[in-house]
XYZ file of C-alpha atoms in Angstrom:
331
model
C -19.412 -11.453 31.185
C -16.520 -9.166 30.251
C -16.554 -6.104 28.041
C -14.492 -7.424 25.101
C -13.509 -10.891 23.883
C -10.250 -10.771 21.924
C -9.866 -13.843 19.700
C -6.334 -14.720 18.557
C -6.009 -17.588 16.019
C -2.545 -19.119 16.248
C -0.624 -21.203 13.737
C 3.158 -21.454 13.364
C 3.949 -18.027 14.808
C 6.436 -18.763 17.587
C 8.608 -15.805 16.531
C 5.757 -13.277 16.854
C 3.166 -14.581 19.311
C 4.588 -13.184 22.543
C 4.780 -9.653 21.119
C 1.181 -9.955 19.966
C -0.076 -11.200 23.346
C 1.863 -8.520 25.220
C 0.216 -5.846 23.108
C -3.214 -7.225 24.017
C -2.429 -7.661 27.715
C -1.156 -4.084 27.858
C -4.369 -2.475 26.628
C -5.692 0.573 28.493
C -9.130 -1.101 28.338
C -8.637 -3.912 30.874
C -12.080 -5.554 31.028
C -11.211 -8.152 28.419
C -10.737 -11.858 27.886
C -8.031 -13.112 25.532
C -8.970 -16.326 23.741
C -5.935 -17.903 22.092
C -6.826 -20.686 19.665
C -3.867 -22.934 18.869
C -4.921 -24.351 15.505
C -2.660 -27.414 15.558
C 0.609 -25.457 15.411
C 3.600 -27.734 14.673
C 6.019 -25.281 16.310
C 6.131 -23.972 19.908
C 3.213 -21.551 19.513
C 0.888 -23.645 21.677
C 3.516 -23.876 24.420
C 4.095 -20.118 24.300
C 0.347 -19.542 24.676
C 0.136 -21.905 27.662
C 3.053 -20.146 29.354
C 1.505 -16.751 28.739
C -1.712 -17.908 30.393
C 0.264 -18.226 33.645
C 1.217 -14.530 33.397
C -2.269 -13.157 32.656
C -5.369 -14.808 34.119
C -7.532 -13.209 31.416
C -5.970 -15.559 28.848
C -7.753 -18.756 27.815
C -6.084 -21.245 25.477
C -7.836 -23.700 23.163
C -5.801 -26.423 21.463
C -7.371 -28.046 18.412
C -6.459 -29.931 15.260
C -5.558 -27.741 12.316
C -8.655 -26.431 10.564
C -7.582 -23.066 9.216
C -8.253 -19.464 10.200
C -12.043 -19.725 10.008
C -12.116 -22.809 12.222
C -9.900 -21.095 14.826
C -11.986 -17.931 14.893
C -15.201 -19.911 15.112
C -13.877 -21.922 18.062
C -13.155 -18.638 19.809
C -16.629 -17.303 19.046
C -18.214 -20.480 20.420
C -16.767 -19.856 23.908
C -16.533 -16.037 23.975
C -18.305 -14.259 26.838
C -17.777 -10.615 25.910
C -20.370 -8.015 25.034
C -18.123 -7.139 22.104
C -15.606 -9.125 20.079
C -12.520 -8.430 17.981
C -9.960 -10.539 16.113
C -6.183 -10.117 16.193
C -3.838 -12.089 13.949
C -1.052 -13.646 15.988
C 1.799 -12.000 14.057
C 0.259 -8.523 14.354
C 0.522 -5.902 17.101
C -1.918 -3.352 18.520
C -1.194 -0.029 20.189
C -2.127 0.318 23.893
C -5.256 2.407 23.260
C -6.534 0.300 20.360
C -9.452 -1.312 22.201
C -10.261 1.833 24.169
C -10.615 3.811 20.957
C -12.732 1.154 19.257
C -14.984 1.011 22.322
C -15.570 4.757 22.118
C -16.692 4.275 18.524
C -19.357 1.795 19.562
C -20.539 3.084 22.946
C -20.345 6.855 22.498
C -22.019 6.813 19.101
C -24.328 3.815 19.690
C -22.934 1.886 16.744
C -22.813 -1.875 16.151
C -19.346 -1.887 14.564
C -16.387 0.458 14.967
C -13.486 0.605 12.521
C -9.899 1.862 12.705
C -7.363 2.068 9.894
C -4.789 -0.683 9.387
C -1.118 0.277 9.521
C 0.691 -2.131 7.175
C 4.217 -3.005 8.314
C 6.694 -4.546 5.871
C 9.613 -4.710 8.340
C 8.768 -6.542 11.547
C 11.390 -4.547 13.468
C 9.067 -1.516 13.069
C 5.930 -3.280 14.334
C 5.905 -1.378 17.669
C 6.292 2.156 16.345
C 3.407 4.234 17.733
C 1.153 6.425 15.596
C -0.890 9.543 16.313
C -4.500 9.378 17.492
C -7.257 10.889 15.363
C -10.237 12.031 17.419
C -12.766 12.601 14.643
C -15.355 9.921 13.870
C -17.498 9.359 10.793
C -20.841 7.799 11.705
C -22.813 6.154 8.900
C -25.914 4.005 8.582
C -25.790 0.492 7.173
C -26.996 1.454 3.684
C -24.174 3.973 3.312
C -21.739 1.520 4.936
C -22.660 -1.144 2.397
C -21.970 1.321 -0.415
C -18.632 2.314 1.154
C -17.637 -1.352 1.540
C -17.748 -1.808 -2.232
C -16.415 1.629 -3.180
C -13.188 2.177 -1.231
C -11.078 0.825 1.643
C -12.486 3.068 4.373
C -14.214 0.072 6.002
C -12.538 -2.813 4.170
C -13.261 -6.528 4.231
C -10.809 -7.327 7.052
C -12.262 -8.401 10.411
C -9.028 -7.482 12.189
C -9.338 -3.698 12.479
C -12.841 -3.685 13.909
C -14.851 -4.155 17.087
C -18.224 -5.869 16.756
C -21.232 -6.260 18.982
C -21.182 -9.950 19.853
C -24.822 -10.440 18.918
C -23.956 -9.788 15.250
C -22.382 -13.269 15.233
C -25.510 -15.055 16.392
C -26.228 -17.599 13.633
C -23.183 -16.386 11.692
C -19.693 -17.890 11.457
C -16.694 -17.675 9.132
C -16.852 -20.191 6.251
C -14.626 -23.253 6.656
C -11.979 -23.976 4.048
C -12.254 -20.628 2.259
C -9.570 -18.071 1.601
C -10.841 -14.468 1.940
C -13.158 -15.598 4.731
C -13.470 -11.992 5.939
C -14.955 -10.942 2.623
C -17.534 -13.707 2.980
C -18.924 -12.316 6.247
C -18.289 -8.558 6.335
C -21.264 -7.573 4.199
C -23.491 -9.872 6.285
C -22.285 -8.235 9.508
C -23.010 -4.796 8.081
C -26.452 -5.976 7.002
C -27.194 -7.003 10.609
C -26.058 -3.584 11.892
C -27.798 -0.236 12.051
C -24.789 2.070 12.363
C -20.993 1.963 11.888
C -18.332 4.277 13.376
C -15.131 4.940 11.400
C -11.900 6.498 12.688
C -8.692 7.085 10.688
C -6.253 6.215 13.521
C -3.763 3.526 12.467
C -3.668 1.570 15.722
C -3.719 -1.944 14.249
C -0.244 -2.902 12.994
C -0.547 -5.570 10.323
C 2.635 -7.459 9.498
C 2.894 -8.128 5.770
C 4.839 -11.359 5.993
C 6.472 -12.238 2.653
C 5.607 -15.913 3.196
C 1.912 -15.500 4.037
C -0.761 -17.270 1.985
C -1.848 -13.999 0.400
C 1.611 -12.563 -0.231
C 3.706 -15.622 -1.035
C 3.680 -17.622 -4.281
C 0.411 -17.463 -6.163
C -2.122 -19.789 -4.583
C -5.089 -20.878 -6.760
C -7.178 -20.866 -3.559
C -7.300 -17.113 -4.100
C -10.047 -17.828 -6.604
C -12.332 -18.457 -3.607
C -12.835 -14.694 -3.719
C -14.692 -15.057 -7.035
C -17.139 -17.568 -5.548
C -17.699 -15.190 -2.634
C -18.220 -12.291 -5.037
C -20.925 -14.251 -6.868
C -22.715 -14.764 -3.526
C -22.381 -11.052 -2.787
C -23.938 -10.102 -6.136
C -27.003 -12.276 -5.451
C -27.369 -10.849 -1.942
C -26.966 -7.221 -3.002
C -29.307 -7.573 -5.989
C -31.966 -8.824 -3.581
C -31.495 -6.440 -0.629
C -29.521 -3.404 -1.836
C -30.248 -3.111 -5.586
C -29.204 0.548 -5.565
C -25.551 -0.559 -5.294
C -25.729 -3.547 -7.649
C -23.500 -1.733 -10.147
C -20.833 -1.157 -7.489
C -20.485 -4.813 -6.540
C -20.012 -5.658 -10.200
C -17.365 -2.984 -10.781
C -15.652 -4.141 -7.596
C -15.638 -7.617 -9.134
C -13.835 -6.174 -12.180
C -11.291 -4.548 -9.862
C -10.760 -7.886 -8.088
C -10.247 -9.712 -11.390
C -7.638 -7.169 -12.539
C -5.776 -7.463 -9.228
C -5.871 -11.244 -9.584
C -4.313 -11.115 -13.057
C -1.595 -8.768 -11.842
C -0.791 -11.165 -9.017
C -0.607 -14.082 -11.457
C 1.709 -12.146 -13.785
C 3.935 -11.118 -10.877
C 4.306 -14.775 -9.896
C 4.730 -16.109 -13.475
C 1.601 -18.175 -12.961
C 0.463 -19.057 -16.473
C -2.528 -21.359 -16.297
C -4.472 -20.056 -19.275
C -7.902 -21.144 -18.026
C -7.519 -18.953 -14.935
C -6.639 -15.907 -17.028
C -9.711 -16.616 -19.158
C -11.824 -16.767 -16.023
C -10.596 -13.334 -14.981
C -11.086 -11.886 -18.453
C -14.642 -13.239 -18.604
C -15.506 -11.032 -15.620
C -14.132 -7.925 -17.337
C -16.021 -8.730 -20.529
C -19.258 -9.535 -18.674
C -19.299 -6.274 -16.704
C -17.473 -3.838 -18.994
C -20.656 -1.817 -19.543
C -21.157 -1.424 -15.783
C -17.906 0.532 -15.473
C -19.423 3.579 -17.197
C -22.368 3.571 -14.776
C -20.240 3.783 -11.626
C -19.183 7.399 -11.073
C -17.001 6.403 -8.108
C -14.971 3.833 -10.017
C -11.336 4.775 -10.660
C -10.818 6.319 -14.089
C -7.362 4.780 -14.212
C -8.657 1.257 -13.615
C -11.504 1.842 -16.069
C -8.920 2.578 -18.774
C -6.924 -0.506 -17.788
C -10.073 -2.638 -18.017
C -10.931 -1.267 -21.453
C -7.416 -1.978 -22.690
C -7.534 -5.541 -21.383
C -10.882 -6.205 -23.051
C -9.316 -5.088 -26.357
C -6.294 -7.324 -25.845
C -7.635 -10.252 -23.775
C -4.603 -12.490 -24.311
C -2.071 -9.895 -23.131
C -2.083 -10.800 -19.392
C -1.489 -14.479 -20.162
C 1.407 -13.606 -22.477
C 2.931 -11.267 -19.883
C 2.774 -14.012 -17.248
C 5.573 -15.839 -19.081
C 7.993 -12.918 -18.740
C 10.322 -12.904 -15.740
C 11.256 -9.285 -16.539
C 7.629 -8.122 -16.321
C 7.157 -10.135 -13.130
C 10.189 -8.469 -11.565
C 8.965 -5.010 -12.565
C 5.520 -5.661 -11.104
C 7.007 -6.818 -7.819
C 8.697 -3.421 -7.439
C 5.657 -1.247 -8.017
C 2.484 -0.604 -6.064
C -0.435 -2.708 -7.180
C -3.423 -0.868 -8.651
C -5.441 0.863 -5.933
């Protein structure tokens, strides 16, 4: 057994993979295994992984037919031997003390999950720029963590900026064939925990590739997030009813973000806009009950309910799409 299993799903990333693997190999915490899962890459990614294995005997490489991110992560989990586990996307980069800091969050404070902040990088040439270390930790129980998950981005749905006790994944895997697979499991992982440690250091450098599934042309698979949100509502209503309002207002927030993304990409399938608007209409009364919900977004939601056809009409405008692409999305 090693201390940490680092799982790296790989697909079509020959330009970035070596930088990613070097950042993992160079960690100040050395008691690790690096599980690289080549998910049927058509480029040289698999070959790069095999060559890197010769340079670092902690690297293990799995080659498999393409099954998507969930399938690759699950293959890594099936063979992982660490006490703890983390996930690194193969076009991202981590600072040398990333794992050491996460480990402090779990072992010093006896938590099940530790969380760092993601540093989003738009220009890959800046991926290796180091950031300052924050030494303060916020330690919260799972009930508070569940509330935070659906209130702000302090924890976030992403699996990438976290270290988990391996036993949290017993009888739990990422869902096959779903986009937003992290969202589908994060609340379940928190539910299986007792305590979570949070640190504001931005040690995980996330490359915002303009051609990624989430940032490229609008992909209708994004609507998987609505199916996941429906599952979350049922789960929360049953086990954490005190935050039932928050998961519904978060659903409204998700629907607004979805419509903005569709407008930005001139995606004008009317039925999909109606689906988004139905969520706003269904939960408009919940917005007034959630004191933590953004006042700005509440006003946007009210305006959209009054003019439900406006987003669909705006989706046909290339001028509006261009303007949206230049401004920050609603936070």
